[in-house]
mmCIF file of C-alpha atoms in Angstrom:
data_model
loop_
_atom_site.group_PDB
_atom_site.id
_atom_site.type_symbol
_atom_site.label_atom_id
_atom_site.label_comp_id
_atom_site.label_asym_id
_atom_site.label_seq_id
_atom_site.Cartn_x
_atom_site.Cartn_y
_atom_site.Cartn_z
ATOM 1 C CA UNK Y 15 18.715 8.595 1.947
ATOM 2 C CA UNK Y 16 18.729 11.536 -1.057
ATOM 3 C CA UNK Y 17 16.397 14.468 -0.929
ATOM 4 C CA UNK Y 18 13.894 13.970 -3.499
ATOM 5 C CA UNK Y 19 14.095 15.833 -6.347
ATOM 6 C CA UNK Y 20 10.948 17.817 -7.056
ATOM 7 C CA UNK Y 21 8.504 16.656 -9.667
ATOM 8 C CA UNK Y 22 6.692 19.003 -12.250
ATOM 9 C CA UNK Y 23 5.220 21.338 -10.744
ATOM 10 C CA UNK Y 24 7.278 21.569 -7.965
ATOM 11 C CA UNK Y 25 6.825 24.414 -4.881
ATOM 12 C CA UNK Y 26 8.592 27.630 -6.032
ATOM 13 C CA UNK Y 27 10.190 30.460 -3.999
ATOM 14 C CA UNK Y 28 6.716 31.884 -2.933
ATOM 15 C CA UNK Y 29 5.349 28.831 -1.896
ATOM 16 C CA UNK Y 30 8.334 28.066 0.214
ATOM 17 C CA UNK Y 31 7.486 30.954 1.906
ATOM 18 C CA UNK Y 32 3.820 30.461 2.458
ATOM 19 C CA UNK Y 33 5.332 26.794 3.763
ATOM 20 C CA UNK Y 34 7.455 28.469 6.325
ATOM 21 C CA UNK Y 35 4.286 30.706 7.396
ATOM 22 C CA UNK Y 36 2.639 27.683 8.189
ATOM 23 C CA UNK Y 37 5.245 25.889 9.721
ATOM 24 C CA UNK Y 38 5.254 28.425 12.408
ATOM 25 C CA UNK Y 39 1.336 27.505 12.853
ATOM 26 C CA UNK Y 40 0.524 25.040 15.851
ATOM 27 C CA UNK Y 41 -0.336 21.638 14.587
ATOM 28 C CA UNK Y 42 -4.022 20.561 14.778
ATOM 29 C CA UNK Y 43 -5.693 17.786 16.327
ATOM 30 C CA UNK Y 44 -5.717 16.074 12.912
ATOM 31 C CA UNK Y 45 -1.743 15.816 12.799
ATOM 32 C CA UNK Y 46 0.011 13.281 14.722
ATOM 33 C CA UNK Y 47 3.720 12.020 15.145
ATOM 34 C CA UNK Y 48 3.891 8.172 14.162
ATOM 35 C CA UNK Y 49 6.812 6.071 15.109
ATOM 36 C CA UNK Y 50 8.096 2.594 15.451
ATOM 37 C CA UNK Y 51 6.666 1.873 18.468
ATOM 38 C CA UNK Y 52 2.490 3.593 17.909
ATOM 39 C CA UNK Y 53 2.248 3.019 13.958
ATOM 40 C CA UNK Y 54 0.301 0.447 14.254
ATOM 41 C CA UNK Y 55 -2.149 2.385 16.540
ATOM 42 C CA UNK Y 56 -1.721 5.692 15.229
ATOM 43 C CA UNK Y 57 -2.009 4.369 11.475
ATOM 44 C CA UNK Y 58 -3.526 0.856 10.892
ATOM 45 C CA UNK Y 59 -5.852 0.739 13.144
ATOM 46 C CA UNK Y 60 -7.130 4.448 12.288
ATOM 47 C CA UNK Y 61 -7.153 3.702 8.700
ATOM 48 C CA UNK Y 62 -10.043 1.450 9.611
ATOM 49 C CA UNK Y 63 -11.956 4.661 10.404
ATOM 50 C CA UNK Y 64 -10.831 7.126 7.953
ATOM 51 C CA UNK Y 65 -8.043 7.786 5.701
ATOM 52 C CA UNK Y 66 -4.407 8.443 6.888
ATOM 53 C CA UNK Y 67 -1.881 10.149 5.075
ATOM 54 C CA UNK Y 68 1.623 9.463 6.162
ATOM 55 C CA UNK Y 69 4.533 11.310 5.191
ATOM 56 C CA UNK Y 70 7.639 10.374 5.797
ATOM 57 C CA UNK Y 71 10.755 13.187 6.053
ATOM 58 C CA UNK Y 72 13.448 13.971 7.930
ATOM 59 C CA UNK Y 73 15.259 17.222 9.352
ATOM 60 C CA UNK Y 74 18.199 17.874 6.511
ATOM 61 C CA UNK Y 75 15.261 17.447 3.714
ATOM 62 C CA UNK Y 76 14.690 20.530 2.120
ATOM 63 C CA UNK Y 77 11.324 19.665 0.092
ATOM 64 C CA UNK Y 78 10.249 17.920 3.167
ATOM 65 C CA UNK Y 79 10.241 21.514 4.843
ATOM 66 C CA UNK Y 80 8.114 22.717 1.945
ATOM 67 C CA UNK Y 81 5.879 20.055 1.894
ATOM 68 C CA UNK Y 82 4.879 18.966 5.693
ATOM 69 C CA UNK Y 83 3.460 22.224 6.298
ATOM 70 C CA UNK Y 84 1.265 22.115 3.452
ATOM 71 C CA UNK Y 85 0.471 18.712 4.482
ATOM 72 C CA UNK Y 86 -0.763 19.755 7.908
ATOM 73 C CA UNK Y 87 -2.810 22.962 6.743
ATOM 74 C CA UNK Y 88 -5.249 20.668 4.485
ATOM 75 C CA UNK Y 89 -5.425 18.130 7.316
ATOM 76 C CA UNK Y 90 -6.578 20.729 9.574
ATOM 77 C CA UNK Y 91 -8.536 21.868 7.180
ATOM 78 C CA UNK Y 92 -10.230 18.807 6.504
ATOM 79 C CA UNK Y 93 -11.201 19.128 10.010
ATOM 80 C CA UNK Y 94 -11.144 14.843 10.791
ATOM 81 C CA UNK Y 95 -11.961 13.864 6.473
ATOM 82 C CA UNK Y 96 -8.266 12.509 6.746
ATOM 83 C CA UNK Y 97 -5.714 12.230 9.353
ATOM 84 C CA UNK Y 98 -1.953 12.983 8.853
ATOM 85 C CA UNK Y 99 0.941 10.846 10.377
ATOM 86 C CA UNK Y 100 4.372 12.044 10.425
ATOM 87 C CA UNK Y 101 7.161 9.784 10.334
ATOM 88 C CA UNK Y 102 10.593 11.008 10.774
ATOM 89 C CA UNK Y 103 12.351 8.593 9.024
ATOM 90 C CA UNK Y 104 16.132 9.177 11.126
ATOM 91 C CA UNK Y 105 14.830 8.448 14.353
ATOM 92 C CA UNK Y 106 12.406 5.759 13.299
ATOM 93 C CA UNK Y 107 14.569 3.163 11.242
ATOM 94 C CA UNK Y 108 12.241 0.601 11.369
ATOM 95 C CA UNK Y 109 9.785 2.410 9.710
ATOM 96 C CA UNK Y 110 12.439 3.582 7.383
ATOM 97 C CA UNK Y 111 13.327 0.122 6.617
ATOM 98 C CA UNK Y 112 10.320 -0.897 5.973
ATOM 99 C CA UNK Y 113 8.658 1.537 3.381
ATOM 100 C CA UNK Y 114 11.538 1.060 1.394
ATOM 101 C CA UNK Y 115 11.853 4.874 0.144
ATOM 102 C CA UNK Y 116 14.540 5.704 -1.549
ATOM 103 C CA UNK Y 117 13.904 9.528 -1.927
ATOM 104 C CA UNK Y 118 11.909 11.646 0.518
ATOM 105 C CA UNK Y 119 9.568 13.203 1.371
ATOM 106 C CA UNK Y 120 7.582 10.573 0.858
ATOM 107 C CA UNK Y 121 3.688 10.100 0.853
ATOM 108 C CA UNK Y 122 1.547 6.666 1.757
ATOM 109 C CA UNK Y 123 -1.910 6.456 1.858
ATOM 110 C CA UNK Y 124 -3.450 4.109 4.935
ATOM 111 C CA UNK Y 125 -6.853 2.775 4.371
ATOM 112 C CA UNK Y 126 -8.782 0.646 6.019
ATOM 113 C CA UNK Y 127 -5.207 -1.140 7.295
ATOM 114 C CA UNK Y 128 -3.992 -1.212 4.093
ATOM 115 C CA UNK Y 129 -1.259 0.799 2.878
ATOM 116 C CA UNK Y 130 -0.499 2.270 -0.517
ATOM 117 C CA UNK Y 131 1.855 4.933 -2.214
ATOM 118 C CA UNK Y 132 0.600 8.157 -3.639
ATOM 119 C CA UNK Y 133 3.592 10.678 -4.443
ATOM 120 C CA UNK Y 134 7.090 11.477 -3.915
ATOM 121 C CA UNK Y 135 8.618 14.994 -3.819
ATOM 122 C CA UNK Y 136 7.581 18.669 -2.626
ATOM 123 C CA UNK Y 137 4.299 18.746 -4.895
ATOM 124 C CA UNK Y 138 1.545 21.849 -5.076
ATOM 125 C CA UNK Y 139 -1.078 22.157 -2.911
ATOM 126 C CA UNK Y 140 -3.472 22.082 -5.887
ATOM 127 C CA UNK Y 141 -2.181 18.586 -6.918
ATOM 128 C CA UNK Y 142 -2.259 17.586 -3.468
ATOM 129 C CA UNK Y 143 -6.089 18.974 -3.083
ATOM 130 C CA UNK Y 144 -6.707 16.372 -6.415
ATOM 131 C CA UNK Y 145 -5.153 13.612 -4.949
ATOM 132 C CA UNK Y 146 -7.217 14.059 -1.864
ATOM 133 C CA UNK Y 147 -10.323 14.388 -3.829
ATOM 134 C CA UNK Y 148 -9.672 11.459 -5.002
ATOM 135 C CA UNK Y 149 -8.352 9.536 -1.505
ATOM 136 C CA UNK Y 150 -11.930 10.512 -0.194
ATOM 137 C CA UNK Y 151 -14.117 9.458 -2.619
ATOM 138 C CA UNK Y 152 -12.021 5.927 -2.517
ATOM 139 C CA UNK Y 153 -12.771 6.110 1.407
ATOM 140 C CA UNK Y 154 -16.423 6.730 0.473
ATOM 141 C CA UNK Y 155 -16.934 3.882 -1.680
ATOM 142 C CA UNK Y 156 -15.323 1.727 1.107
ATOM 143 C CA UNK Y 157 -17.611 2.883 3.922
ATOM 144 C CA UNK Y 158 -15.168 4.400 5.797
ATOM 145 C CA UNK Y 159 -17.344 7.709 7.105
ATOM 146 C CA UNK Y 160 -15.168 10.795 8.772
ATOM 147 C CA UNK Y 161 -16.238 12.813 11.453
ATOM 148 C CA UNK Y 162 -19.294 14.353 11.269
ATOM 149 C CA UNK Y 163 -17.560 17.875 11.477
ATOM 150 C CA UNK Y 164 -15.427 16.820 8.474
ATOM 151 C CA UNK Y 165 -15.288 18.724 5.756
ATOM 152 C CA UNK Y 166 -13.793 18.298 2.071
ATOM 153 C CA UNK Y 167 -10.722 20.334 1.370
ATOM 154 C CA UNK Y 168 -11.588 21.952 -1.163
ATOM 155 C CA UNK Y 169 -10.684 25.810 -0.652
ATOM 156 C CA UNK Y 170 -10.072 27.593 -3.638
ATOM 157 C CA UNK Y 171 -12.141 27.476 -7.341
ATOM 158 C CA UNK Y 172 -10.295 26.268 -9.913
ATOM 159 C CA UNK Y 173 -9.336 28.217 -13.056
ATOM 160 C CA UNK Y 174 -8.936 25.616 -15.328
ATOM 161 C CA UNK Y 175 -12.330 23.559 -16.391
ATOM 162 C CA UNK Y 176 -9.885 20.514 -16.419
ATOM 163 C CA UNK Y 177 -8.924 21.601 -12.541
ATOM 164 C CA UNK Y 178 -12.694 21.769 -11.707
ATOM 165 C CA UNK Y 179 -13.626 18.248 -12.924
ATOM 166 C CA UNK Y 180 -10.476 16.778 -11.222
ATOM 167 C CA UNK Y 181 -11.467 18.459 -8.180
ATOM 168 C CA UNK Y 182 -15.172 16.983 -8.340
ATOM 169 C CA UNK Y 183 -13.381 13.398 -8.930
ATOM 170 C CA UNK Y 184 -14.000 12.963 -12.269
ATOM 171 C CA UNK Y 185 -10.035 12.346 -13.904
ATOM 172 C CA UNK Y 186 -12.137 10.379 -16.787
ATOM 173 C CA UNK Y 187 -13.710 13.564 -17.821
ATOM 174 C CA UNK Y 188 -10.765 15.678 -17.270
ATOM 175 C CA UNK Y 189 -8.485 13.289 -19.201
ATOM 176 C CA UNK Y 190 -11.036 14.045 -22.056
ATOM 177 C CA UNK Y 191 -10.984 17.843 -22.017
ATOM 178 C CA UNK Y 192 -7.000 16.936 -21.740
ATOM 179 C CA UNK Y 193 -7.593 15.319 -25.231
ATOM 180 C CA UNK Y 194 -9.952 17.611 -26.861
ATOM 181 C CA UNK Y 195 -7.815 20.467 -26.256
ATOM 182 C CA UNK Y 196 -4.676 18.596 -27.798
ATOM 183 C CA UNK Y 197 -6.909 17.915 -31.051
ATOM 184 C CA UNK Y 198 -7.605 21.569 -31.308
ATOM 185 C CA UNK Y 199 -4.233 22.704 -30.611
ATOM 186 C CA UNK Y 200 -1.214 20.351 -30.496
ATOM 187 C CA UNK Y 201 1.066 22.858 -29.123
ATOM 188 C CA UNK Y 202 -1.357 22.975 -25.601
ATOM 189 C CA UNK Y 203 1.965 22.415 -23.289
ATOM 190 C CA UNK Y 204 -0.384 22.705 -20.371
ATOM 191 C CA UNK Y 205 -2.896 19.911 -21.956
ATOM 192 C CA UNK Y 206 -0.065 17.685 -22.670
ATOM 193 C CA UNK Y 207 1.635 18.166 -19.003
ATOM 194 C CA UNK Y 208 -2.349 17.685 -17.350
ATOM 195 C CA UNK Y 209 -2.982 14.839 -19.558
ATOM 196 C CA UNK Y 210 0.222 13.234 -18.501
ATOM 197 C CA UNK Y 211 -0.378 14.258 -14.886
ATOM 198 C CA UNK Y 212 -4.165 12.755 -14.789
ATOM 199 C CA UNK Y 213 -3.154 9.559 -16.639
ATOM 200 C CA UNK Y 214 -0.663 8.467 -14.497
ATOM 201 C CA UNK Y 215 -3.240 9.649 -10.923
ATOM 202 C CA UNK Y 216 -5.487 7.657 -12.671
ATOM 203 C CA UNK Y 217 -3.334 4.440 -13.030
ATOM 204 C CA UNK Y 218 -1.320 4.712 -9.528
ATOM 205 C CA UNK Y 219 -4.203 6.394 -7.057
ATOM 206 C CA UNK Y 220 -4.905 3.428 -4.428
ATOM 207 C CA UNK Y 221 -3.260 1.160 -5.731
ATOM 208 C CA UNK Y 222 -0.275 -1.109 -4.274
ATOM 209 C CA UNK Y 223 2.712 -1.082 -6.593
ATOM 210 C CA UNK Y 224 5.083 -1.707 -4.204
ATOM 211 C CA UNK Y 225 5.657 -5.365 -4.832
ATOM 212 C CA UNK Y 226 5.993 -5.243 -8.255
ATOM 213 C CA UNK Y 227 8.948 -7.342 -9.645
ATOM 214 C CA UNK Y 228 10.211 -6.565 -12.764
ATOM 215 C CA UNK Y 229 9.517 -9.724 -15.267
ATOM 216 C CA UNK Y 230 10.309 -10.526 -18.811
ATOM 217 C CA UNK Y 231 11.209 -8.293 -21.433
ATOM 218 C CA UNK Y 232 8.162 -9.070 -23.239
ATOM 219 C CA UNK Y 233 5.605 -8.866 -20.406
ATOM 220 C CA UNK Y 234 4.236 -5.347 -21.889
ATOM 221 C CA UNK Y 235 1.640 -5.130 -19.020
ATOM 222 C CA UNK Y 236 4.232 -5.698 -16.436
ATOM 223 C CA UNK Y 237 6.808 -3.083 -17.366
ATOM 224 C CA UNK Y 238 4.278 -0.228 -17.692
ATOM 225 C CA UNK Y 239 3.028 -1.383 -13.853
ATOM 226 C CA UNK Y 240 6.883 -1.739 -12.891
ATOM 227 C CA UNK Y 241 7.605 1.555 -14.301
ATOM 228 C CA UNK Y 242 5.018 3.402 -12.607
ATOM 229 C CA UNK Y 243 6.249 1.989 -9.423
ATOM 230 C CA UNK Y 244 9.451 3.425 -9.796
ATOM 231 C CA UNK Y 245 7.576 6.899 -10.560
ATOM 232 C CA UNK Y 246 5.961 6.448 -7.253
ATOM 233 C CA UNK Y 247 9.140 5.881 -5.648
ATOM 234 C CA UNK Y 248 11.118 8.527 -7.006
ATOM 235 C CA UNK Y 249 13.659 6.004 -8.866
ATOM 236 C CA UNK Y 250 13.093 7.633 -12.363
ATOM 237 C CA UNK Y 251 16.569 5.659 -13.864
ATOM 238 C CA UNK Y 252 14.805 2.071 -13.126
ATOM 239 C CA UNK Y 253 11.197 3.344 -14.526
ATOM 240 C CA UNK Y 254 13.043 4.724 -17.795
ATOM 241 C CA UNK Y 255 15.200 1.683 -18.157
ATOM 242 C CA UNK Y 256 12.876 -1.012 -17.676
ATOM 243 C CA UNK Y 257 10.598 1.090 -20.587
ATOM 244 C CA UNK Y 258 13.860 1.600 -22.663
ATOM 245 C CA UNK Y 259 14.571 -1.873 -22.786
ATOM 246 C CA UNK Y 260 10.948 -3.453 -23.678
ATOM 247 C CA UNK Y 261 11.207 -0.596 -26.370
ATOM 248 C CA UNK Y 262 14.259 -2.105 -28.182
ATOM 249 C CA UNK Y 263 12.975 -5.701 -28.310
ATOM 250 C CA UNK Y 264 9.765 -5.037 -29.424
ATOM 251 C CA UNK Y 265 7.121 -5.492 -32.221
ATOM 252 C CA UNK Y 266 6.059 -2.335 -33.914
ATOM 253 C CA UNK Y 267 2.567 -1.962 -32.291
ATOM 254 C CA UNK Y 268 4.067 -2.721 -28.607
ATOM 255 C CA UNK Y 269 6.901 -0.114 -29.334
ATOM 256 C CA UNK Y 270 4.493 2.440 -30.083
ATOM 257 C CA UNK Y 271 2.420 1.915 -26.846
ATOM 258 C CA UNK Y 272 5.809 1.728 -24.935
ATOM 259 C CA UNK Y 273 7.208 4.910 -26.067
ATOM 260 C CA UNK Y 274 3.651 7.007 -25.725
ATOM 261 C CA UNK Y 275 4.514 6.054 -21.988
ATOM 262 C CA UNK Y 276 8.016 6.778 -21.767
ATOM 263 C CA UNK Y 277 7.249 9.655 -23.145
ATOM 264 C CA UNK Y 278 4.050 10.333 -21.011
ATOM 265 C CA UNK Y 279 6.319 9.968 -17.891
ATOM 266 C CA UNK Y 280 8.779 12.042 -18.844
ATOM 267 C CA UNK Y 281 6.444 14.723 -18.719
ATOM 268 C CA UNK Y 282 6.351 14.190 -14.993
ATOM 269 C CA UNK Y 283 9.780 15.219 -13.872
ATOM 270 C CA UNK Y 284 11.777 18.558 -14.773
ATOM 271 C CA UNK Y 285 12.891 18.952 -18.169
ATOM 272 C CA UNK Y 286 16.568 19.281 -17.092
ATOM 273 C CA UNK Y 287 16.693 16.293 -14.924
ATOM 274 C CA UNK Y 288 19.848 14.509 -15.386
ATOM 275 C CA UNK Y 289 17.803 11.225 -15.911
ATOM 276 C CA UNK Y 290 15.618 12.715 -18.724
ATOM 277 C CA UNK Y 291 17.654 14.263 -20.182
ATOM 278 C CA UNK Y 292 19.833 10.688 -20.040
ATOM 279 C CA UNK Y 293 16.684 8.340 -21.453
ATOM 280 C CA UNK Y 294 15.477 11.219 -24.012
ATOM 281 C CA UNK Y 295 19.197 10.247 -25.654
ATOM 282 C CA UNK Y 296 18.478 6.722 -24.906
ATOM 283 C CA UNK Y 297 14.980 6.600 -26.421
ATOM 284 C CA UNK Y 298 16.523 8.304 -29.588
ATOM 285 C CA UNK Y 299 18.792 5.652 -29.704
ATOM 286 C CA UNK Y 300 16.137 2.627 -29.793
ATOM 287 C CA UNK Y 301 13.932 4.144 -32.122
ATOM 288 C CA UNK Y 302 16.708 5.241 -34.999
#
């Protein structure tokens, strides 16, 4: 298994160090160590009373030793709002085997016995923070109810308006501030990169992707879900591909909407990724 490589956005030097601060932090009452053998006690059946996170890493992962601390300071934080479940995916192969990562660390989302992907990679706390927003108010609207001493992890005011509304759950309204800054100013590189960023939370967040086969060329709806799957997964080569390929077979108005993804996701990863860098050629190629 390959160590992920970090998305946009991705913890720097400082952060690492904040991580290893942590790490050296006992573990609260709201962190536990899943394996093979409890999962299904640990996870499923607690994800029938509130939300479970559940990362999966291993010892030789670098971003995993950025990330899990981070990951256990909001869940004790969030003081019983969520519970986090570790899986260390070399001594648990069963486990391994069957979330099918292919990059880690990897983050699943358990709810009410149901299980979901949300990210891949060593991401921010403040993206984390939105994606819990959102885990929470999903929990809410399914009736599962945290402990009464729970609180929302929400620790630090935003300084971007777009930050604030993500934080408060509303990605519809920040995906519109997104836009009306990009009207006003087309060069906004932090617009474009949050637009990009909300669209695809807004798309992915809760739902199961994980079983999505790739179908025909032509099956527009399909490839966009396929390639966000990939995304989720960490497999940025089959996400691009499966886009890339739909883009050279079709019809004018179905290119168009193909591409704005493409190019939507590429915003996602580092600029000098290998596999950008490869499908940026690639896309250049279809469209000339």
């Amino acid at each position: 298994m390959k160590e992920q490589i970090p998305l946009r956005g991705a913890v720097d030097l400082a952060a690492l160090a904040k991580a290893r601060e942590m790490a050296n932090q006992p573990k609260s009452a709201f962190v536990v160590d899943a394996t093979d053998s409890n999962f299904e006690q640990l996870v499923i059946n607690k994800s029938k009373e509130v939300p479970v996170l559940i990362d999966l890493w291993a010892e030789w992962c670098g971003p995993c030793k950025q990330l899990s601390p981070v990951l256990e300071n909001l869940a004790a934080q969030a003081n019983g709002a969520w519970i986090l479940a570790k899986v260390d995916v070399d001594h648990n192969p069963q486990l391994a085997q069957a979330f099918q990562v292919q990059s880690i660390p990897a983050v699943f989302l358990a709810m009410a016995g149901q299980i979901s992907a949300l990210f891949t990679g060593a991401q921010p706390e403040s993206a984390i923070k939105e994606v819990l927003v959102q885990v929470l108010q999903v929990a809410k609207e399914q009736g599962l109810a945290p402990s009464l001493n729970a609180e929302t992890p929400m620790i630090t005011e935003p300084e971007d308006p777009a930050d604030d509304l993500i934080l408060n759950g509303d990605l519809a309204g920040a995906k519109k501030l997104y836009e009306d800054r990009l009207l006003a100013n087309p060069k906004d590189q932090t617009a474009k990169l949050g637009l990009s960023n909300v669209s695809f939370l807004s798309r992915t967040l809760g739902q199961d992707l994980k079983n999505v086969a790739l179908a025909a060329v032509d099956d527009i709806d399909n490839r966009l879900k396929f390639a966000d799957a990939q995304m989720l997964i960490g497999d940025f080569k089959a996400a691009f591909d499966c886009l890339l390929e739909s883009i050279r077979q079709a019809n004018p108005d179905n290119k168009e909407v193909l591409k704005e993804r493409l190019l939507e996701l590429f915003d996602l990863i580092e600029p000098e990724h290998p596999q950008l860098l490869a499908a940026r050629r690639a896309l250049a190629s279809a469209l000339f």
